Short mmCIF file of C-alpha atoms and ligand atoms in Angstrom, two decimals:
data_model
loop_
_atom_site.label_atom_id
_atom_site.label_comp_id
_atom_site.label_asym_id
_atom_site.label_seq_id
_atom_site.Cartn_x
_atom_site.Cartn_y
_atom_site.Cartn_z
CA MET A 1 -6.98 -38.42 -16.33
CA SER A 2 -5.27 -35.05 -16.28
CA LYS A 3 -3.31 -34.18 -13.20
CA VAL A 4 -1.74 -30.83 -12.73
CA ILE A 5 1.01 -30.08 -10.31
CA VAL A 6 -0.32 -26.80 -8.97
CA SER A 7 2.67 -24.54 -9.14
CA SER A 8 3.39 -22.31 -6.21
CA LEU A 9 3.74 -19.44 -8.65
CA TYR A 10 0.26 -17.99 -8.12
CA ASP A 11 -0.46 -19.29 -4.65
CA SER A 12 -2.33 -16.69 -2.58
CA ASP A 13 -5.68 -16.28 -0.83
CA VAL A 14 -7.23 -14.58 -3.81
CA PHE A 15 -5.96 -17.12 -6.37
CA ARG A 16 -7.22 -19.98 -4.20
CA MET A 17 -10.57 -18.19 -3.97
CA ALA A 18 -10.80 -17.97 -7.78
CA CYS A 19 -9.77 -21.64 -8.08
CA ARG A 20 -12.40 -22.77 -5.59
CA GLN A 21 -15.06 -20.82 -7.46
CA PHE A 22 -13.92 -22.57 -10.62
CA ASP A 23 -13.97 -26.03 -8.99
CA LYS A 24 -17.49 -25.50 -7.70
CA ALA A 25 -18.72 -24.33 -11.11
CA ALA A 26 -16.89 -27.16 -12.91
CA ASP A 27 -18.55 -29.70 -10.58
CA ALA A 28 -21.94 -28.09 -11.16
CA ILE A 29 -21.68 -28.52 -14.94
CA ASN A 30 -19.83 -31.86 -14.76
CA LEU A 31 -16.88 -30.51 -16.69
CA SER A 32 -14.81 -33.42 -17.95
CA GLU A 33 -11.51 -34.13 -16.21
CA ALA A 34 -9.71 -33.71 -19.52
CA LEU A 35 -10.89 -30.13 -19.82
CA ARG A 36 -10.75 -29.01 -16.20
CA ASP A 37 -7.15 -28.08 -15.65
CA ARG A 38 -6.79 -26.79 -19.20
CA THR A 39 -9.64 -24.37 -18.57
CA LYS A 40 -8.67 -23.49 -15.02
CA TYR A 41 -5.02 -22.47 -15.03
CA PRO A 42 -3.48 -19.40 -16.67
CA ARG A 43 -1.83 -20.07 -20.00
CA ARG A 44 1.24 -17.92 -19.46
CA CYS A 45 2.67 -14.96 -17.58
CA LEU A 46 5.48 -12.48 -17.79
CA ALA A 47 7.20 -10.84 -14.81
CA VAL A 48 9.35 -7.79 -15.44
CA SER A 49 11.70 -5.47 -13.56
CA LEU A 50 11.12 -1.81 -14.24
CA PRO A 51 14.00 0.51 -13.29
CA ILE A 52 12.81 4.12 -13.03
CA LYS A 53 14.85 7.26 -12.47
CA ARG A 54 13.28 9.16 -9.57
CA ARG A 55 12.89 12.89 -9.15
CA ASP A 56 15.95 13.01 -6.84
CA GLY A 57 18.13 11.21 -9.38
CA SER A 58 18.04 7.81 -7.60
CA ILE A 59 16.79 4.67 -9.30
CA THR A 60 13.99 2.42 -8.07
CA VAL A 61 13.26 -0.96 -9.61
CA PHE A 62 9.54 -1.76 -9.66
CA GLU A 63 8.12 -5.20 -10.37
CA GLY A 64 5.37 -5.76 -12.94
CA TYR A 65 3.34 -8.69 -14.24
CA ARG A 66 1.02 -9.70 -17.03
CA VAL A 67 -0.94 -12.94 -16.80
CA GLN A 68 -2.76 -14.28 -19.86
CA HIS A 69 -5.27 -16.79 -18.63
CA ASN A 70 -6.95 -17.87 -21.82
CA LEU A 71 -6.61 -17.04 -25.52
CA SER A 72 -8.85 -19.71 -27.04
CA THR A 73 -11.49 -17.41 -28.50
CA GLY A 74 -9.51 -14.31 -29.37
CA PRO A 75 -6.96 -11.96 -27.89
CA SER A 76 -6.87 -11.88 -24.12
CA LYS A 77 -8.31 -8.77 -22.50
CA GLY A 78 -8.03 -7.11 -19.12
CA GLY A 79 -6.78 -4.11 -17.22
CA ILE A 80 -3.45 -3.18 -15.64
CA ARG A 81 -3.46 -2.43 -11.92
CA PHE A 82 -1.03 -0.05 -10.22
CA HIS A 83 -1.22 -0.72 -6.50
CA GLN A 84 1.21 -1.33 -3.66
CA ASN A 85 -0.39 -4.68 -2.74
CA VAL A 86 -0.35 -6.22 -6.22
CA THR A 87 0.91 -9.83 -6.27
CA LEU A 88 1.32 -12.27 -9.13
CA GLY A 89 -1.36 -14.47 -7.55
CA GLU A 90 -3.82 -11.59 -7.44
CA VAL A 91 -3.14 -10.73 -11.07
CA ALA A 92 -3.68 -14.39 -12.01
CA ALA A 93 -7.02 -14.51 -10.17
CA LEU A 94 -8.12 -11.29 -11.85
CA ALA A 95 -7.07 -12.71 -15.25
CA MET A 96 -9.16 -15.82 -14.57
CA TRP A 97 -12.19 -13.69 -13.74
CA MET A 98 -11.67 -11.73 -16.97
CA SER A 99 -11.95 -15.01 -18.90
CA TRP A 100 -15.33 -15.84 -17.38
CA LYS A 101 -16.50 -12.24 -17.72
CA THR A 102 -15.71 -11.81 -21.42
CA SER A 103 -17.10 -15.24 -22.15
CA LEU A 104 -20.30 -14.65 -20.15
CA VAL A 105 -21.16 -11.45 -22.01
CA GLY A 106 -20.20 -12.95 -25.37
CA LEU A 107 -17.08 -11.00 -26.29
CA PRO A 108 -14.53 -12.58 -28.68
CA TYR A 109 -11.81 -12.39 -26.04
CA GLY A 110 -9.95 -14.44 -23.52
CA GLY A 111 -8.94 -13.07 -20.11
CA ALA A 112 -5.76 -11.38 -18.90
CA LYS A 113 -4.62 -8.93 -16.26
CA GLY A 114 -1.53 -6.90 -15.50
CA GLY A 115 -0.14 -5.23 -12.44
CA VAL A 116 2.74 -3.17 -11.11
CA ILE A 117 3.65 -3.09 -7.43
CA CYS A 118 3.67 0.66 -6.78
CA ASP A 119 1.65 3.34 -5.06
CA PRO A 120 0.78 5.72 -7.91
CA ASN A 121 -0.17 8.42 -5.37
CA GLN A 122 3.48 8.53 -4.27
CA LEU A 123 4.83 9.02 -7.79
CA THR A 124 5.27 12.29 -9.65
CA ASP A 125 3.65 12.61 -13.06
CA ALA A 126 7.00 12.14 -14.76
CA GLU A 127 7.77 9.00 -12.68
CA LEU A 128 4.35 7.60 -13.52
CA GLU A 129 4.95 8.23 -17.20
CA HIS A 130 8.36 6.51 -17.10
CA LEU A 131 6.89 3.54 -15.25
CA SER A 132 3.98 3.20 -17.66
CA ARG A 133 6.19 3.46 -20.72
CA ARG A 134 8.77 1.06 -19.30
CA TYR A 135 6.05 -1.48 -18.50
CA MET A 136 4.72 -1.34 -22.06
CA GLN A 137 8.21 -1.51 -23.50
CA GLU A 138 8.78 -4.79 -21.64
CA MET A 139 5.39 -6.04 -22.88
CA VAL A 140 5.84 -5.17 -26.55
CA ASN A 141 6.33 -8.77 -27.63
CA PHE A 142 3.69 -10.10 -25.24
CA VAL A 143 0.70 -7.89 -26.14
CA GLY A 144 -0.86 -6.56 -29.34
CA PRO A 145 -4.27 -5.87 -30.92
CA HIS A 146 -4.66 -9.56 -31.81
CA VAL A 147 -2.72 -11.04 -28.90
CA ASP A 148 -3.58 -9.27 -25.64
CA VAL A 149 -5.23 -5.89 -25.20
CA PRO A 150 -4.68 -4.12 -21.86
CA ALA A 151 -6.95 -1.45 -20.35
CA PRO A 152 -7.23 0.59 -17.15
CA ASP A 153 -7.89 -0.98 -13.75
CA VAL A 154 -7.36 0.18 -10.16
CA GLY A 155 -4.71 2.94 -10.12
CA THR A 156 -4.47 3.42 -13.91
CA ASN A 157 -6.36 5.75 -16.23
CA GLU A 158 -6.65 7.21 -19.75
CA LYS A 159 -3.43 9.16 -19.42
CA ILE A 160 -1.49 5.98 -18.65
CA MET A 161 -3.19 4.18 -21.57
CA ALA A 162 -2.11 7.05 -23.85
CA TRP A 163 1.55 6.65 -22.79
CA MET A 164 1.33 2.91 -23.32
CA MET A 165 -0.28 3.26 -26.73
CA ASP A 166 2.41 5.79 -27.72
CA THR A 167 5.23 3.52 -26.52
CA TYR A 168 3.84 0.52 -28.42
CA SER A 169 3.21 2.58 -31.57
CA ASN A 170 6.77 3.93 -31.50
CA HIS A 171 8.08 0.38 -31.34
CA VAL A 172 6.08 -0.95 -34.26
CA GLY A 173 6.59 2.20 -36.29
CA HIS A 174 2.98 3.15 -36.90
CA VAL A 175 -0.07 4.22 -34.90
CA GLU A 176 -1.58 1.13 -33.29
CA SER A 177 -4.53 2.44 -31.30
CA ALA A 178 -6.14 -0.99 -30.84
CA VAL A 179 -3.27 -2.20 -28.60
CA VAL A 180 -4.92 -0.78 -25.46
CA THR A 181 -8.42 0.43 -24.63
CA GLY A 182 -9.57 3.10 -22.23
CA LYS A 183 -7.58 5.74 -24.13
CA PRO A 184 -8.39 9.46 -24.28
CA ILE A 185 -10.94 10.28 -27.01
CA ALA A 186 -8.22 12.20 -28.91
CA LEU A 187 -6.23 8.97 -29.40
CA GLY A 188 -9.11 6.73 -30.47
CA GLY A 189 -10.76 6.24 -27.10
CA SER A 190 -14.45 5.44 -27.19
CA GLN A 191 -17.23 7.73 -26.16
CA GLY A 192 -18.56 6.44 -22.87
CA ARG A 193 -15.58 4.21 -21.97
CA ARG A 194 -14.53 6.16 -18.89
CA GLU A 195 -17.95 5.92 -17.28
CA ALA A 196 -18.85 2.50 -18.76
CA THR A 197 -18.11 0.28 -15.76
CA GLY A 198 -20.02 2.45 -13.29
CA ALA A 199 -22.83 3.12 -15.76
CA GLY A 200 -23.19 -0.64 -16.21
CA VAL A 201 -23.18 -1.32 -12.46
CA ALA A 202 -25.91 1.33 -11.97
CA TYR A 203 -27.95 0.07 -14.93
CA LEU A 204 -27.93 -3.51 -13.66
CA ALA A 205 -28.71 -2.39 -10.10
CA LYS A 206 -31.71 -0.48 -11.50
CA LYS A 207 -32.89 -3.55 -13.44
CA TYR A 208 -32.59 -5.81 -10.39
CA LEU A 209 -34.38 -3.26 -8.19
CA GLU A 210 -37.20 -3.28 -10.74
CA ASP A 211 -37.35 -7.08 -10.39
CA LEU A 212 -37.45 -6.65 -6.60
CA LYS A 213 -40.15 -3.99 -7.02
CA VAL A 214 -38.17 -1.38 -5.08
CA PRO A 215 -38.76 2.11 -6.56
CA MET A 216 -35.68 4.26 -7.24
CA GLY A 217 -37.14 7.05 -5.09
CA LYS A 218 -36.99 4.73 -2.08
CA THR A 219 -33.52 3.39 -2.83
CA THR A 220 -30.54 4.22 -0.63
CA VAL A 221 -27.02 3.38 -1.73
CA ALA A 222 -23.64 2.89 -0.02
CA VAL A 223 -20.64 2.85 -2.35
CA GLN A 224 -17.28 1.56 -1.12
CA GLY A 225 -14.48 3.00 -3.27
CA PHE A 226 -14.66 6.35 -5.04
CA GLY A 227 -12.27 5.71 -7.92
CA ASN A 228 -13.46 5.52 -11.49
CA VAL A 229 -15.95 2.69 -10.90
CA GLY A 230 -17.37 3.79 -7.54
CA SER A 231 -17.78 7.46 -8.44
CA GLU A 232 -19.47 6.71 -11.78
CA THR A 233 -21.73 4.15 -10.10
CA ALA A 234 -22.75 6.70 -7.47
CA LEU A 235 -23.29 9.40 -10.08
CA ALA A 236 -25.42 7.20 -12.36
CA LEU A 237 -27.53 5.87 -9.48
CA SER A 238 -28.11 9.38 -8.16
CA ARG A 239 -29.21 10.43 -11.67
CA TYR A 240 -31.67 7.52 -11.66
CA GLY A 241 -33.17 9.07 -8.51
CA ALA A 242 -31.53 6.98 -5.76
CA ARG A 243 -30.16 8.58 -2.57
CA ILE A 244 -26.44 7.97 -2.06
CA ILE A 245 -26.02 7.84 1.71
CA ALA A 246 -22.36 6.81 1.93
CA ILE A 247 -19.19 6.89 -0.15
CA SER A 248 -15.59 6.10 0.75
CA ASP A 249 -12.04 5.77 -0.47
CA TYR A 250 -8.85 4.47 1.15
CA THR A 251 -8.72 7.51 3.44
CA GLY A 252 -12.15 6.75 4.96
CA GLY A 253 -15.79 7.43 4.23
CA ILE A 254 -18.60 9.98 4.42
CA TYR A 255 -22.09 9.14 5.68
CA ASN A 256 -25.13 11.33 5.21
CA PRO A 257 -28.60 9.77 5.55
CA LYS A 258 -30.10 12.78 3.76
CA GLY A 259 -28.02 12.04 0.66
CA ILE A 260 -24.59 13.11 -0.61
CA ASP A 261 -24.18 15.52 -3.51
CA ILE A 262 -22.07 13.32 -5.81
CA ASN A 263 -21.13 16.11 -8.20
CA LYS A 264 -19.79 18.07 -5.24
CA ALA A 265 -17.81 15.03 -4.05
CA LEU A 266 -16.40 14.53 -7.56
CA ASN A 267 -15.31 18.16 -7.75
CA TYR A 268 -13.70 17.87 -4.32
CA VAL A 269 -11.75 14.75 -5.33
CA ARG A 270 -10.68 16.36 -8.60
CA TYR A 271 -8.70 18.96 -6.63
CA GLN A 272 -8.00 17.25 -3.29
CA LYS A 273 -7.31 13.78 -4.80
CA THR A 274 -9.08 11.99 -1.90
CA LEU A 275 -12.33 12.30 0.08
CA ARG A 276 -10.44 13.18 3.26
CA ASP A 277 -12.17 16.10 5.05
CA PHE A 278 -14.97 16.32 2.46
CA ASP A 279 -17.77 18.09 4.34
CA GLY A 280 -20.77 16.34 2.77
CA GLY A 281 -21.59 14.34 5.90
CA GLU A 282 -20.09 12.67 8.97
CA ALA A 283 -17.00 10.50 8.88
CA ILE A 284 -17.43 6.72 8.71
CA SER A 285 -14.92 3.89 8.33
CA ASN A 286 -14.87 1.60 5.31
CA GLU A 287 -15.80 -1.33 7.56
CA ALA A 288 -18.82 0.49 9.03
CA LEU A 289 -19.93 1.61 5.58
CA LEU A 290 -20.26 -2.01 4.46
CA GLU A 291 -22.63 -2.71 7.36
CA LEU A 292 -24.89 0.32 6.85
CA LYS A 293 -28.61 -0.16 6.42
CA CYS A 294 -29.20 0.59 2.74
CA THR A 295 -30.93 -0.83 -0.32
CA VAL A 296 -27.85 -1.21 -2.52
CA LEU A 297 -24.34 -1.91 -1.28
CA ALA A 298 -21.81 -1.39 -4.08
CA PRO A 299 -18.28 -2.57 -3.21
CA CYS A 300 -16.23 -0.85 -5.93
CA ALA A 301 -12.67 -1.10 -4.64
CA LEU A 302 -10.59 -4.23 -4.03
CA GLU A 303 -11.12 -7.96 -3.48
CA ARG A 304 -12.26 -9.78 -0.35
CA VAL A 305 -13.93 -6.99 1.63
CA ILE A 306 -17.17 -8.90 2.32
CA THR A 307 -16.05 -11.85 4.43
CA ASP A 308 -17.56 -14.42 6.79
CA LYS A 309 -16.82 -11.87 9.56
CA ASN A 310 -19.15 -9.14 8.30
CA ALA A 311 -21.52 -11.04 5.95
CA GLY A 312 -23.88 -11.82 8.82
CA ARG A 313 -24.10 -8.15 9.74
CA LEU A 314 -24.88 -6.69 6.29
CA LYS A 315 -28.12 -4.71 6.16
CA CYS A 316 -28.56 -4.21 2.43
CA ARG A 317 -31.06 -5.73 0.00
CA LEU A 318 -28.79 -5.93 -3.06
CA ILE A 319 -25.02 -6.19 -3.46
CA ALA A 320 -23.79 -4.75 -6.76
CA GLU A 321 -20.20 -5.93 -7.23
CA GLY A 322 -18.42 -3.10 -9.03
CA ALA A 323 -15.08 -4.52 -7.85
CA ASN A 324 -13.67 -7.87 -8.92
CA GLY A 325 -13.87 -10.52 -6.21
CA PRO A 326 -15.19 -8.36 -3.34
CA THR A 327 -17.05 -11.26 -1.71
CA THR A 328 -15.16 -14.25 -0.33
CA ASN A 329 -16.48 -17.78 -0.85
CA ALA A 330 -17.19 -18.09 2.88
CA ALA A 331 -19.20 -14.84 2.79
CA ASP A 332 -21.13 -16.16 -0.21
CA ARG A 333 -22.17 -19.16 1.88
CA VAL A 334 -23.33 -16.93 4.76
CA ILE A 335 -25.33 -14.72 2.39
CA GLU A 336 -26.88 -17.72 0.65
CA GLU A 337 -27.97 -19.13 4.02
CA ARG A 338 -29.46 -15.79 5.07
CA GLY A 339 -31.45 -15.69 1.84
CA ASP A 340 -32.44 -12.01 2.20
CA ILE A 341 -29.74 -10.41 0.03
CA GLU A 342 -29.45 -10.58 -3.77
CA ILE A 343 -25.98 -10.40 -5.33
CA ILE A 344 -25.18 -9.16 -8.82
CA PRO A 345 -21.87 -11.03 -9.22
CA ASP A 346 -18.77 -9.18 -10.42
CA VAL A 347 -18.42 -10.98 -13.76
CA LEU A 348 -21.85 -9.68 -14.72
CA CYS A 349 -22.08 -6.51 -12.65
CA ASN A 350 -18.87 -4.76 -13.72
CA SER A 351 -18.74 -6.12 -17.29
CA GLY A 352 -19.75 -2.72 -18.73
CA GLY A 353 -16.09 -1.68 -18.70
CA VAL A 354 -14.80 -4.47 -20.86
CA ILE A 355 -17.89 -4.32 -23.09
CA VAL A 356 -17.15 -0.71 -24.02
CA SER A 357 -13.46 -1.64 -24.28
CA TYR A 358 -14.57 -4.12 -26.94
CA PHE A 359 -16.49 -1.32 -28.71
CA GLU A 360 -13.37 0.86 -28.54
CA TRP A 361 -11.24 -1.91 -30.06
CA LEU A 362 -13.79 -2.43 -32.86
CA GLN A 363 -13.83 1.31 -33.59
CA ASN A 364 -10.01 1.38 -33.67
CA LEU A 365 -9.77 -1.61 -36.00
CA SER A 366 -12.36 -0.20 -38.39
CA ASN A 367 -11.43 3.46 -37.97
CA TYR A 368 -15.11 4.27 -37.73
CA TYR A 369 -16.31 6.03 -34.61
CA TRP A 370 -19.67 5.85 -32.83
CA THR A 371 -21.67 8.44 -30.95
CA ARG A 372 -22.14 8.23 -27.19
CA ASP A 373 -25.79 7.31 -27.65
CA GLU A 374 -24.85 4.41 -29.94
CA VAL A 375 -22.29 3.18 -27.40
CA MET A 376 -24.71 3.38 -24.46
CA GLU A 377 -27.56 1.74 -26.34
CA LYS A 378 -25.35 -1.16 -27.40
CA LEU A 379 -23.89 -1.44 -23.89
CA PHE A 380 -27.28 -1.64 -22.18
CA GLY A 381 -28.48 -4.14 -24.82
CA MET A 382 -25.53 -6.45 -24.09
CA LEU A 383 -26.06 -6.11 -20.33
CA ASP A 384 -29.76 -6.96 -20.72
CA ARG A 385 -28.90 -10.10 -22.70
CA ALA A 386 -26.23 -11.15 -20.21
CA LYS A 387 -28.62 -10.60 -17.29
CA ASP A 388 -31.35 -12.62 -19.02
CA SER A 389 -28.98 -15.52 -19.69
CA VAL A 390 -27.79 -15.53 -16.06
CA GLU A 391 -31.37 -15.47 -14.76
CA ALA A 392 -32.36 -18.31 -17.12
CA GLN A 393 -29.38 -20.42 -15.99
CA LYS A 394 -30.19 -19.65 -12.33
CA ARG A 395 -33.79 -20.77 -12.73
CA LYS A 396 -33.01 -23.82 -14.84
CA PHE A 397 -30.47 -25.35 -12.47
CA LYS A 398 -31.50 -23.68 -9.19
CA PHE A 399 -28.01 -22.17 -8.90
CA SER A 400 -27.04 -19.07 -6.96
CA ARG A 401 -26.66 -16.08 -9.28
CA ARG A 402 -22.86 -16.23 -8.98
CA LEU A 403 -22.79 -19.92 -9.84
CA ALA A 404 -25.12 -19.28 -12.79
CA ALA A 405 -22.84 -16.54 -14.16
CA LEU A 406 -19.63 -18.52 -13.59
CA THR A 407 -20.97 -21.75 -15.11
CA LEU A 408 -22.06 -19.89 -18.26
CA GLY A 409 -18.68 -18.20 -18.61
CA ILE A 410 -16.66 -21.33 -17.85
CA GLN A 411 -18.75 -23.60 -20.08
CA ARG A 412 -18.16 -21.37 -23.10
CA VAL A 413 -14.40 -21.30 -22.55
CA ALA A 414 -14.34 -25.07 -22.08
CA ASP A 415 -16.47 -25.59 -25.22
CA ALA A 416 -14.05 -23.49 -27.24
CA LYS A 417 -11.08 -25.52 -25.94
CA GLN A 418 -12.91 -28.77 -26.66
CA SER A 419 -13.73 -27.70 -30.22
CA ARG A 420 -10.21 -26.52 -30.97
CA GLY A 421 -8.68 -29.76 -29.69
CA LEU A 422 -5.22 -30.09 -28.26
CA PHE A 423 -2.29 -29.02 -30.40
CA PRO A 424 0.12 -31.97 -30.31
N1 LIG B 1 -10.21 -3.58 -15.62
C1 LIG B 1 -11.57 -3.73 -16.07
C2 LIG B 1 -12.16 -5.03 -15.57
O1 LIG B 1 -11.76 -5.55 -14.57
C3 LIG B 1 -11.71 -3.50 -17.57
C4 LIG B 1 -10.94 -4.42 -18.44
C5 LIG B 1 -10.95 -4.05 -19.91
O2 LIG B 1 -11.62 -3.09 -20.27
O3 LIG B 1 -10.27 -4.73 -20.68
O4 LIG B 1 -13.10 -5.54 -16.11
#
């Protein structure tokens, strides 16, 4: 019987949450003891110090991480987060979720995640560039097109991916576009990658609303988080004909029961950087936004915002998890008991991002580029198949939708480990 000493390395609320989700899923599919710990714990991680010269000439040392959870079926894949609250445990949990996500949707990848403890809003462009390049420089021997392929996440974007791709390429001595995804189109980025996560969230929400027989014209939406994922989710849902009644970012939210003009909000944020003082409606807090009466609630920011404290007060019909890990395990139990809210779990709901990252990687490796229509058609096809497999698993075993999605993802990783055997 395998026994793992759980190292204190990753210990945190969010890592324990991911572990408990895993334990529950492993119990549900009777995963053998021999495979459990091998499948559960991250394979390896790297922690780095990143000294950066500041605008005033002083030097600040930032701390960065990369956790590779699983590499059994291909290179590991996952974003890099720049945020002041990043911890190694959080990055490990996010890496774990990437494993189940890539496996669930059938990508030839394992899971990974990276993070740097910093507030990118407090850095100048030059400081951000130095930090991004320094991070990649430290990762040169840890990542690569066939080892681990980073991408954007909270606080990072195409510009940062471009600097990272350039730093890596300079080290190896030739252009290596496939080392990161989410790049600008000019450097081998894919059509549709920037909007892919939000477009996928909106597409799946639309499909589930069809199942629930709620017409788009009668759909109201509250989106928490107006970064890349939240804004694209809001935009795509408004284009489908839904009314977006609330949006928010870390500075607070805007509520307008008549509907918010998302293009106007996007333009505002382009120049003002945040939603603060946007005049599209009345001010609302992030906490109040989550409890609004609406059809679709889309948490698109950070983990653990729907908890056992507010789960009983939610007034939505469908939760579309654009963020990773927005719903705690205790909140899941409350929502399951209520029985009146459907959840599209994160590993399914926000998988559009990594799916188009996969398309980008394929295009880079083959040097053959697709049109936006081709990308979107393939993306929606993969989401349809993933949704169908989750629904079939849910029906077959009478699982919650989250358990159905996690068991599918985990089983495939465990099967791959089983088939490969254990290197002596
Ligand atoms: N950071 C995104 C996620 O959490 C995208 C990862 C990727 O494209 O590799 O799924």
